Amino acid sequence: MALKITVDPDAAEPPYEQIRARIAERARSGELPGGYKLPTVRGFAEELGLAANTVAKAYRALEADGIIETRGRNGTFVAAPGDTAAREAAAAAAAFAQRAHRLGLDHEAARAAAEEALRAVYG
């Protein structure tokens, strides 16, 4: 299976974000199974007609989100499916709760801030 992705140079979102979003979407849907080996940064950049730094930025963001993992000289792979998103969300929520507590917010004020942030993102 070849990783076929197109990047729209006229799109509002930058090329690295287009790459990140498409790989993440395919990995989450199972179209790219856990263990699937991604192309090298340079090879993929050449294929897409982009700078290697653009692809590297997308890969770094995907790795930070737990979607892919780099195994040194062996390459970059789609991470095993699982509850990565749930773990990341729980860690972010815990960090928020700790910060809100340090700022002196009570439970209701912290909840209101979190709900407002969720409305801003999800609508």
mmCIF file of C-alpha atoms in Angstrom:
data_model
loop_
_atom_site.group_PDB
_atom_site.id
_atom_site.type_symbol
_atom_site.label_atom_id
_atom_site.label_comp_id
_atom_site.label_asym_id
_atom_site.label_seq_id
_atom_site.Cartn_x
_atom_site.Cartn_y
_atom_site.Cartn_z
ATOM 1 C CA MET A 1 0.000 0.000 0.000
ATOM 2 C CA ALA A 2 1.448 3.335 -1.052
ATOM 3 C CA LEU A 3 0.846 6.496 0.937
ATOM 4 C CA LYS A 4 -0.844 8.752 -1.583
ATOM 5 C CA ILE A 5 -1.389 12.262 -0.275
ATOM 6 C CA THR A 6 -1.896 15.443 -2.211
ATOM 7 C CA VAL A 7 -1.143 18.893 -0.902
ATOM 8 C CA ASP A 8 -3.124 21.887 -2.134
ATOM 9 C CA PRO A 9 -0.770 24.878 -2.338
ATOM 10 C CA ASP A 10 -3.775 27.241 -2.493
ATOM 11 C CA ALA A 11 -5.453 25.881 0.644
ATOM 12 C CA ALA A 12 -5.819 28.044 3.734
ATOM 13 C CA GLU A 13 -4.035 25.480 5.911
ATOM 14 C CA PRO A 14 -0.263 25.179 5.505
ATOM 15 C CA PRO A 15 1.178 22.120 3.721
ATOM 16 C CA TYR A 16 2.573 20.536 6.897
ATOM 17 C CA GLU A 17 -0.892 20.690 8.480
ATOM 18 C CA GLN A 18 -2.478 19.123 5.408
ATOM 19 C CA ILE A 19 0.014 16.241 5.632
ATOM 20 C CA ARG A 20 -0.492 15.888 9.391
ATOM 21 C CA ALA A 21 -4.284 15.894 9.138
ATOM 22 C CA ARG A 22 -4.437 13.369 6.300
ATOM 23 C CA ILE A 23 -2.056 10.900 7.913
ATOM 24 C CA ALA A 24 -3.813 11.240 11.285
ATOM 25 C CA GLU A 25 -7.217 10.717 9.680
ATOM 26 C CA ARG A 26 -6.055 7.593 7.851
ATOM 27 C CA ALA A 27 -4.347 6.177 10.936
ATOM 28 C CA ARG A 28 -7.394 6.756 13.141
ATOM 29 C CA SER A 29 -9.722 5.179 10.581
ATOM 30 C CA GLY A 30 -7.491 2.111 10.259
ATOM 31 C CA GLU A 31 -6.733 2.770 6.607
ATOM 32 C CA LEU A 32 -3.099 3.020 7.722
ATOM 33 C CA PRO A 33 -2.727 0.111 10.141
ATOM 34 C CA GLY A 34 -0.489 0.080 13.189
ATOM 35 C CA GLY A 35 3.037 -0.784 12.121
ATOM 36 C CA TYR A 36 2.659 0.702 8.624
ATOM 37 C CA LYS A 37 6.039 2.147 7.624
ATOM 38 C CA LEU A 38 5.866 5.745 6.461
ATOM 39 C CA PRO A 39 8.170 7.073 3.746
ATOM 40 C CA THR A 40 11.354 8.816 4.796
ATOM 41 C CA VAL A 41 11.098 12.550 5.300
ATOM 42 C CA ARG A 42 13.304 13.280 2.291
ATOM 43 C CA GLY A 43 11.643 10.724 0.053
ATOM 44 C CA PHE A 44 8.148 11.897 0.920
ATOM 45 C CA ALA A 45 9.155 15.555 0.502
ATOM 46 C CA GLU A 46 10.505 14.790 -2.972
ATOM 47 C CA GLU A 47 7.355 12.900 -3.883
ATOM 48 C CA LEU A 48 5.194 15.831 -2.761
ATOM 49 C CA GLY A 49 7.456 18.513 -4.208
ATOM 50 C CA LEU A 50 7.949 20.109 -0.806
ATOM 51 C CA ALA A 51 10.871 21.006 1.424
ATOM 52 C CA ALA A 52 12.042 18.246 3.749
ATOM 53 C CA ASN A 53 11.452 20.551 6.739
ATOM 54 C CA THR A 54 7.749 20.711 5.842
ATOM 55 C CA VAL A 55 7.361 16.936 6.024
ATOM 56 C CA ALA A 56 9.564 16.770 9.125
ATOM 57 C CA LYS A 57 7.302 19.305 10.873
ATOM 58 C CA ALA A 58 4.233 17.187 10.041
ATOM 59 C CA TYR A 59 5.951 14.037 11.321
ATOM 60 C CA ARG A 60 6.990 15.797 14.566
ATOM 61 C CA ALA A 61 3.397 16.912 15.173
ATOM 62 C CA LEU A 62 2.097 13.392 14.472
ATOM 63 C CA GLU A 63 4.656 11.908 16.842
ATOM 64 C CA ALA A 64 3.742 14.416 19.556
ATOM 65 C CA ASP A 65 0.105 13.323 19.153
ATOM 66 C CA GLY A 66 1.034 9.646 19.441
ATOM 67 C CA ILE A 67 -0.120 8.857 15.896
ATOM 68 C CA ILE A 68 3.298 7.774 14.659
ATOM 69 C CA GLU A 69 6.528 6.628 16.253
ATOM 70 C CA THR A 70 10.112 6.866 15.099
ATOM 71 C CA ARG A 71 12.272 3.822 15.647
ATOM 72 C CA GLY A 72 15.679 5.329 15.019
ATOM 73 C CA ARG A 73 17.318 4.129 11.837
ATOM 74 C CA ASN A 74 14.523 1.615 11.283
ATOM 75 C CA GLY A 75 12.154 4.366 10.195
ATOM 76 C CA THR A 76 8.864 5.934 11.116
ATOM 77 C CA PHE A 77 5.732 3.859 11.651
ATOM 78 C CA VAL A 78 2.062 4.313 12.419
ATOM 79 C CA ALA A 79 1.723 3.696 16.149
ATOM 80 C CA ALA A 80 -0.241 0.701 17.350
ATOM 81 C CA PRO A 81 -3.916 1.518 17.671
ATOM 82 C CA GLY A 82 -5.201 2.028 21.146
ATOM 83 C CA ASP A 83 -6.268 4.675 23.531
ATOM 84 C CA THR A 84 -3.541 7.214 22.653
ATOM 85 C CA ALA A 85 -6.077 10.005 22.167
ATOM 86 C CA ALA A 86 -7.767 9.240 25.489
ATOM 87 C CA ARG A 87 -4.415 9.204 27.329
ATOM 88 C CA GLU A 88 -3.353 12.498 25.721
ATOM 89 C CA ALA A 89 -6.702 14.128 26.556
ATOM 90 C CA ALA A 90 -6.529 12.926 30.170
ATOM 91 C CA ALA A 91 -2.993 14.308 30.528
ATOM 92 C CA ALA A 92 -4.059 17.665 29.068
ATOM 93 C CA ALA A 93 -7.088 17.792 31.364
ATOM 94 C CA ALA A 94 -4.941 17.009 34.406
ATOM 95 C CA ALA A 95 -2.477 19.745 33.455
ATOM 96 C CA PHE A 96 -5.370 22.203 33.057
ATOM 97 C CA ALA A 97 -6.862 21.255 36.421
ATOM 98 C CA GLN A 98 -3.520 21.682 38.187
ATOM 99 C CA ARG A 99 -2.936 25.069 36.541
ATOM 100 C CA ALA A 100 -6.465 26.295 37.340
ATOM 101 C CA HIS A 101 -5.984 25.239 40.981
ATOM 102 C CA ARG A 102 -2.630 27.064 41.207
ATOM 103 C CA LEU A 103 -4.343 30.176 39.795
ATOM 104 C CA GLY A 104 -6.838 30.011 42.626
ATOM 105 C CA LEU A 105 -9.916 29.190 40.554
ATOM 106 C CA ASP A 106 -12.660 27.298 42.323
ATOM 107 C CA HIS A 107 -14.227 24.182 40.809
ATOM 108 C CA GLU A 108 -17.038 26.075 39.047
ATOM 109 C CA ALA A 109 -14.738 28.732 37.568
ATOM 110 C CA ALA A 110 -12.354 26.043 36.256
ATOM 111 C CA ARG A 111 -15.262 24.084 34.764
ATOM 112 C CA ALA A 112 -16.625 27.250 33.110
ATOM 113 C CA ALA A 113 -13.222 28.025 31.590
ATOM 114 C CA ALA A 114 -12.913 24.479 30.235
ATOM 115 C CA GLU A 115 -16.444 24.514 28.821
ATOM 116 C CA GLU A 116 -15.841 27.867 27.121
ATOM 117 C CA ALA A 117 -12.637 26.552 25.549
ATOM 118 C CA LEU A 118 -14.486 23.456 24.302
ATOM 119 C CA ARG A 119 -17.272 25.612 22.821
ATOM 120 C CA ALA A 120 -14.687 27.744 21.055
ATOM 121 C CA VAL A 121 -13.151 24.691 19.406
ATOM 122 C CA TYR A 122 -16.147 22.422 18.851
ATOM 123 C CA GLY A 123 -18.812 25.079 18.358
#
